[in-house]
Amino acid sequence: MATASVAFKSREDHRKQLELEEARKAGLAPAELDEDGNEINPHIPQYMSSAPWYLNAEKPSLKHQRKWKSDPNYTKSWYDRGAKTFQAEKYRKGACENCGAMTHDKKACVERPRKLGAKWTGKSIAADEKIETFELDYDGKRDRWNGFDAASFKHVVQRYEARDEARNRFLKEQQLKKLEEKNNNESKEDEVSDDDDNDDDLKVDEAKVDESKQMDFAKVEKRVRTTGGGSTGTVRNLRIREDTAKYLLNLDVNSAHYDPKTRSMREDPLPDTDPNDKFYTGDNHNRVSGQALEFKQMNVHAWEAFDKGHDVHMQAAPSQAELLYKNFKINKEKLKSQTKDTIMEKYGNAATEEVLPRELLLGQSEKEVEYDRAGRIIKGQETSLPKSKYEEDVYINNHTSVWGSWWKDHQWGYKCCQQTVRNSYCTGAAGIEAAEAASDLMRANIARKEAIEEAPSQAEEKRLATWGSEVPDDLVIDQKKLAEALQKEDERRREERDERKRKYNVKWNDEVTPEDMEAFRMKRIHHDDPMKEFLH
C-alpha cells in the first residue's frame, strides 16, 4: 500500500493494517486514495508504493514514481518544412557558391548544380532557409512519427480513389456495349424476353462490382524489395466475420488457454464435441496435419544429414534439402522392398504358398456360440489364457512351482519348498520344517545371549572395584604387605629418576595386589594439592 512515511506501529496496528490490505486486494474494502483523489492499486508492492523518507510525504501518493520534475527547455514542436527567412538580391560573402543562400555551403547544397554558380553570375539568388534547433526530451528523440503531417498523404489516397472510380466506370461502359450488341443482333420477337434477362445480368454485374469494392476490407498489401520488406501479392483473411471468435467458443476458465498477444489457442476449446460439428480444433491441429508434418520431417532429415557430413541446410538451400529428402524416401522404399524380396527368396512366403481354409476366408465356421440379450457370450467359446513369448510352467531341480511363486521378507522364491535361492534343489515339506526349526533355534540363541549380557557376574564387579579410583568399604588390606609395597614403590621411583641403578636382569611381575594399588595411591602426587612439595 502507498504509505506516507514509515512510522512505528504496535503489533495490533500492524495486524489491522495487514488485514485491511488483504481486504483491499480481495475487493472487500475500498481502495486507498491519493492526494488527487485517484484510487491506488492495492496490488502494487510496498517497495514501489512507499515514498522515500526525505520527501516528507504526509499523505499516500504515487507521485514519487512519476517524473514530477519537468525540464522547461524540452519542447514537442518540429521543424517548419520549406520555410524561408530572407531573400537576397545579390551574392554575399560566405554564402553558397551554387545557389547564394547563407544557411549552407556548396558541399551541402541540395539544388541542381549550375554551370556558373550564383557567386559568379549574381542571379537567381536562393532564399535563406529557416534554421531551428530543438532540445527534445527522451520520448521526443525516440518518436519515429514526430513531425509527421497526415495531410501529406492525402494526395496518395485521392489517386487510388480516382483509379477505382475510373475502373468501375469502364466496367459499366463495357456492360452497356454488350447489351446494345445483343439487342441489335436479335429479332424483335425475342427482344422482350432477352431484355429481361439482360437487365438481370446488368443488375448481377453491378452487384459484382459493388462486391469487389467491399472485398478489400481484409486486404493486406505486402511489397517486395522495399525498405519495409515483405512479399508480393495480397493476403486475405478467409474467416467470415459472422463466425464466433475462438476465445468465445468455451467460456470456461479452465478450458483451452487463449493468448491475446499472438491470438493463438493451441488446445481444442471443445474436445468433447463431435468433430463434424466444429470448425476449429485448436492451432496444434494444423501443426500435426497436412504439409506442416512433412515440413517437420524434412527439417529433421536435414539436421541428421548435416550431422553425418552432408553439406545441406534447410534455410540456406531449401530446394536442395527438399530434393535430397525426396531421393532419400525413394531410396528407402527401394531398400525396404529389396530387403523384403531377399527374405522371401531365402525363407519363402507361407502366406502365399498355403491355401487358407474356407472358414477363415468367408468368416464362417460350424461352432455354435450362444449370446444373451446384452451381447455377452454364454456358451460356445472357451476363454483362452494369454500366453507370452517366454517358456511357461518349466520346473527345474525337482520343483513343483516356478521361481517367483513365493514372496517373504522382500525376497522371491519357490512356493513348494519356500526357498529363496534361485537354482536350489527342492526339499519339499521336510525343507520347510527344517527351515522353521532352524529359525526357532536361532531366535532362542539370540534371546539367551541377550539375557546373559543383561546380568553380569559379581566377581567382575569386585575386580573392577579394586582397580577403581574409590576404595570400597569391605576391602581388607594387610599392613605388612602394604609396608613392603610402599618400599617397592620407593625403589621403583628411585630407578625412574636414575636409570643407572637399574639392574641388568629385570624381572617383571604383572600381578597387582590390593596392597600394591594402595601403595600407588599413597605415593601418587596430586597436582592440585598445595602441600605436594612437602610429601617427599
mmCIF file of N, CA and C in Angstrom, residues 106-167:
data_model
loop_
_atom_site.group_PDB
_atom_site.id
_atom_site.type_symbol
_atom_site.label_atom_id
_atom_site.label_comp_id
_atom_site.label_asym_id
_atom_site.label_seq_id
_atom_site.Cartn_x
_atom_site.Cartn_y
_atom_site.Cartn_z
ATOM 1 N N LYS A 106 28.539 25.108 -50.390
ATOM 2 C CA LYS A 106 28.368 24.451 -51.687
ATOM 3 C C LYS A 106 28.291 22.937 -51.538
ATOM 4 N N LYS A 107 29.003 22.393 -50.567
ATOM 5 C CA LYS A 107 29.029 20.938 -50.383
ATOM 6 C C LYS A 107 27.689 20.409 -49.894
ATOM 7 N N ALA A 108 26.958 21.196 -49.103
ATOM 8 C CA ALA A 108 25.678 20.762 -48.557
ATOM 9 C C ALA A 108 24.495 21.269 -49.353
ATOM 10 N N CYS A 109 24.702 21.866 -50.496
ATOM 11 C CA CYS A 109 23.611 22.419 -51.303
ATOM 12 C C CYS A 109 22.840 21.291 -51.971
ATOM 13 N N VAL A 110 21.510 21.387 -51.923
ATOM 14 C CA VAL A 110 20.651 20.349 -52.491
ATOM 15 C C VAL A 110 20.046 20.774 -53.823
ATOM 16 N N GLU A 111 20.318 21.987 -54.316
ATOM 17 C CA GLU A 111 19.796 22.413 -55.608
ATOM 18 C C GLU A 111 20.641 21.823 -56.748
ATOM 19 N N ARG A 112 20.108 21.933 -57.958
ATOM 20 C CA ARG A 112 20.816 21.427 -59.135
ATOM 21 C C ARG A 112 22.130 22.207 -59.330
ATOM 22 N N PRO A 113 23.221 21.516 -59.533
ATOM 23 C CA PRO A 113 24.495 22.239 -59.757
ATOM 24 C C PRO A 113 24.422 23.086 -61.025
ATOM 25 N N ARG A 114 24.685 24.352 -60.881
ATOM 26 C CA ARG A 114 24.622 25.270 -62.019
ATOM 27 C C ARG A 114 25.940 25.255 -62.800
ATOM 28 N N LYS A 115 25.823 25.626 -64.067
ATOM 29 C CA LYS A 115 27.045 25.709 -64.879
ATOM 30 C C LYS A 115 27.951 26.815 -64.369
ATOM 31 N N LEU A 116 27.336 27.971 -64.043
ATOM 32 C CA LEU A 116 28.030 29.070 -63.375
ATOM 33 C C LEU A 116 27.226 29.395 -62.134
ATOM 34 N N GLY A 117 27.863 29.281 -60.971
ATOM 35 C CA GLY A 117 27.156 29.482 -59.731
ATOM 36 C C GLY A 117 26.756 30.931 -59.504
ATOM 37 N N ALA A 118 25.951 31.124 -58.447
ATOM 38 C CA ALA A 118 25.469 32.465 -58.113
ATOM 39 C C ALA A 118 26.607 33.374 -57.693
ATOM 40 N N LYS A 119 27.736 32.792 -57.313
ATOM 41 C CA LYS A 119 28.874 33.620 -56.909
ATOM 42 C C LYS A 119 29.429 34.400 -58.091
ATOM 43 N N TRP A 120 29.358 33.810 -59.299
ATOM 44 C CA TRP A 120 29.941 34.466 -60.488
ATOM 45 C C TRP A 120 28.892 35.190 -61.319
ATOM 46 N N THR A 121 27.648 34.701 -61.295
ATOM 47 C CA THR A 121 26.609 35.357 -62.095
ATOM 48 C C THR A 121 25.857 36.421 -61.300
ATOM 49 N N GLY A 122 25.643 36.183 -60.007
ATOM 50 C CA GLY A 122 24.886 37.117 -59.187
ATOM 51 C C GLY A 122 23.403 37.107 -59.478
ATOM 52 N N LYS A 123 22.893 36.040 -60.134
ATOM 53 C CA LYS A 123 21.485 35.939 -60.492
ATOM 54 C C LYS A 123 20.855 34.738 -59.784
ATOM 55 N N SER A 124 19.525 34.791 -59.687
ATOM 56 C CA SER A 124 18.743 33.698 -59.087
ATOM 57 C C SER A 124 19.293 33.328 -57.712
ATOM 58 N N ILE A 125 19.406 34.332 -56.872
ATOM 59 C CA ILE A 125 19.892 34.073 -55.510
ATOM 60 C C ILE A 125 18.787 33.369 -54.731
ATOM 61 N N ALA A 126 19.089 32.209 -54.138
ATOM 62 C CA ALA A 126 18.101 31.456 -53.366
ATOM 63 C C ALA A 126 17.906 32.085 -51.994
ATOM 64 N N ALA A 127 16.691 31.924 -51.476
ATOM 65 C CA ALA A 127 16.382 32.477 -50.152
ATOM 66 C C ALA A 127 17.029 31.620 -49.060
ATOM 67 N N ASP A 128 17.262 32.264 -47.931
ATOM 68 C CA ASP A 128 17.855 31.535 -46.802
ATOM 69 C C ASP A 128 16.800 30.656 -46.135
ATOM 70 N N GLU A 129 17.231 29.420 -45.774
ATOM 71 C CA GLU A 129 16.304 28.516 -45.083
ATOM 72 C C GLU A 129 16.179 28.910 -43.618
ATOM 73 N N LYS A 130 15.064 28.486 -43.050
ATOM 74 C CA LYS A 130 14.812 28.731 -41.631
ATOM 75 C C LYS A 130 15.492 27.626 -40.811
ATOM 76 N N ILE A 131 16.484 28.020 -40.043
ATOM 77 C CA ILE A 131 17.248 27.053 -39.243
ATOM 78 C C ILE A 131 16.722 27.081 -37.812
ATOM 79 N N GLU A 132 16.338 25.915 -37.335
ATOM 80 C CA GLU A 132 15.795 25.797 -35.981
ATOM 81 C C GLU A 132 16.550 24.712 -35.223
ATOM 82 N N THR A 133 16.669 24.922 -33.948
ATOM 83 C CA THR A 133 17.281 23.916 -33.064
ATOM 84 C C THR A 133 16.325 23.640 -31.912
ATOM 85 N N PHE A 134 16.082 22.352 -31.658
ATOM 86 C CA PHE A 134 15.178 21.935 -30.588
ATOM 87 C C PHE A 134 15.933 21.043 -29.614
ATOM 88 N N GLU A 135 15.545 21.131 -28.372
ATOM 89 C CA GLU A 135 16.061 20.225 -27.346
ATOM 90 C C GLU A 135 14.914 19.295 -26.942
ATOM 91 N N LEU A 136 14.950 18.093 -27.530
ATOM 92 C CA LEU A 136 13.865 17.141 -27.318
ATOM 93 C C LEU A 136 14.095 16.346 -26.055
ATOM 94 N N ASP A 137 12.997 15.884 -25.472
ATOM 95 C CA ASP A 137 13.090 15.033 -24.282
ATOM 96 C C ASP A 137 13.332 13.586 -24.705
ATOM 97 N N TYR A 138 13.219 12.694 -23.749
ATOM 98 C CA TYR A 138 13.524 11.269 -24.005
ATOM 99 C C TYR A 138 12.561 10.685 -25.032
ATOM 100 N N ASP A 139 11.262 10.980 -24.891
ATOM 101 C CA ASP A 139 10.280 10.426 -25.821
ATOM 102 C C ASP A 139 10.373 11.101 -27.178
ATOM 103 N N GLY A 140 10.655 12.386 -27.198
ATOM 104 C CA GLY A 140 10.744 13.087 -28.466
ATOM 105 C C GLY A 140 11.886 12.611 -29.344
ATOM 106 N N LYS A 141 13.007 12.237 -28.741
ATOM 107 C CA LYS A 141 14.133 11.732 -29.530
ATOM 108 C C LYS A 141 13.835 10.381 -30.160
ATOM 109 N N ARG A 142 12.963 9.598 -29.516
ATOM 110 C CA ARG A 142 12.706 8.238 -29.975
ATOM 111 C C ARG A 142 11.353 8.084 -30.672
ATOM 112 N N ASP A 143 10.663 9.199 -30.937
ATOM 113 C CA ASP A 143 9.371 9.142 -31.605
ATOM 114 C C ASP A 143 9.600 9.140 -33.106
ATOM 115 N N ARG A 144 9.330 8.018 -33.766
ATOM 116 C CA ARG A 144 9.594 7.902 -35.204
ATOM 117 C C ARG A 144 8.572 8.680 -36.035
ATOM 118 N N TRP A 145 7.427 9.030 -35.439
ATOM 119 C CA TRP A 145 6.410 9.798 -36.163
ATOM 120 C C TRP A 145 6.390 11.269 -35.731
ATOM 121 N N ASN A 146 7.433 11.711 -35.083
ATOM 122 C CA ASN A 146 7.480 13.106 -34.660
ATOM 123 C C ASN A 146 7.578 14.021 -35.888
ATOM 124 N N GLY A 147 6.676 14.979 -35.994
ATOM 125 C CA GLY A 147 6.668 15.901 -37.116
ATOM 126 C C GLY A 147 5.944 15.397 -38.345
ATOM 127 N N PHE A 148 5.273 14.255 -38.249
ATOM 128 C CA PHE A 148 4.565 13.721 -39.420
ATOM 129 C C PHE A 148 3.270 14.505 -39.652
ATOM 130 N N ASP A 149 3.045 14.848 -40.916
ATOM 131 C CA ASP A 149 1.847 15.588 -41.303
ATOM 132 C C ASP A 149 0.946 14.647 -42.089
ATOM 133 N N ALA A 150 -0.230 14.350 -41.524
ATOM 134 C CA ALA A 150 -1.133 13.407 -42.185
ATOM 135 C C ALA A 150 -1.663 13.961 -43.498
ATOM 136 N N ALA A 151 -1.681 15.281 -43.646
ATOM 137 C CA ALA A 151 -2.198 15.866 -44.892
ATOM 138 C C ALA A 151 -1.277 15.576 -46.069
ATOM 139 N N SER A 152 -0.003 15.255 -45.808
ATOM 140 C CA SER A 152 0.924 14.972 -46.907
ATOM 141 C C SER A 152 0.601 13.660 -47.608
ATOM 142 N N PHE A 153 -0.187 12.792 -46.980
ATOM 143 C CA PHE A 153 -0.541 11.510 -47.589
ATOM 144 C C PHE A 153 -1.903 11.574 -48.276
ATOM 145 N N LYS A 154 -2.530 12.727 -48.256
ATOM 146 C CA LYS A 154 -3.875 12.848 -48.794
ATOM 147 C C LYS A 154 -3.890 12.663 -50.308
ATOM 148 N N HIS A 155 -2.872 13.126 -51.001
ATOM 149 C CA HIS A 155 -2.857 13.009 -52.459
ATOM 150 C C HIS A 155 -2.731 11.547 -52.895
ATOM 151 N N VAL A 156 -2.075 10.719 -52.096
ATOM 152 C CA VAL A 156 -1.980 9.290 -52.425
ATOM 153 C C VAL A 156 -3.354 8.631 -52.341
ATOM 154 N N VAL A 157 -4.120 8.981 -51.308
ATOM 155 C CA VAL A 157 -5.460 8.433 -51.156
ATOM 156 C C VAL A 157 -6.357 8.884 -52.302
ATOM 157 N N GLN A 158 -6.258 10.129 -52.672
ATOM 158 C CA GLN A 158 -7.076 10.642 -53.768
ATOM 159 C C GLN A 158 -6.739 9.951 -55.083
ATOM 160 N N ARG A 159 -5.472 9.635 -55.295
ATOM 161 C CA ARG A 159 -5.085 8.977 -56.540
ATOM 162 C C ARG A 159 -5.675 7.573 -56.625
ATOM 163 N N TYR A 160 -5.666 6.824 -55.534
ATOM 164 C CA TYR A 160 -6.234 5.471 -55.544
ATOM 165 C C TYR A 160 -7.752 5.510 -55.665
ATOM 166 N N GLU A 161 -8.401 6.488 -55.053
ATOM 167 C CA GLU A 161 -9.849 6.602 -55.196
ATOM 168 C C GLU A 161 -10.240 6.932 -56.639
ATOM 169 N N ALA A 162 -9.459 7.800 -57.273
ATOM 170 C CA ALA A 162 -9.745 8.130 -58.668
ATOM 171 C C ALA A 162 -9.539 6.918 -59.564
ATOM 172 N N ARG A 163 -8.543 6.095 -59.277
ATOM 173 C CA ARG A 163 -8.310 4.893 -60.078
ATOM 174 C C ARG A 163 -9.480 3.913 -59.951
ATOM 175 N N ASP A 164 -9.982 3.701 -58.720
ATOM 176 C CA ASP A 164 -11.104 2.790 -58.523
ATOM 177 C C ASP A 164 -12.366 3.306 -59.202
ATOM 178 N N GLU A 165 -12.571 4.596 -59.154
ATOM 179 C CA GLU A 165 -13.761 5.175 -59.799
ATOM 180 C C GLU A 165 -13.692 5.019 -61.317
ATOM 181 N N ALA A 166 -12.526 5.229 -61.910
ATOM 182 C CA ALA A 166 -12.375 5.056 -63.363
ATOM 183 C C ALA A 166 -12.556 3.593 -63.761
ATOM 184 N N ARG A 167 -12.082 2.679 -62.940
ATOM 185 C CA ARG A 167 -12.252 1.250 -63.244
ATOM 186 C C ARG A 167 -13.725 0.858 -63.233
#
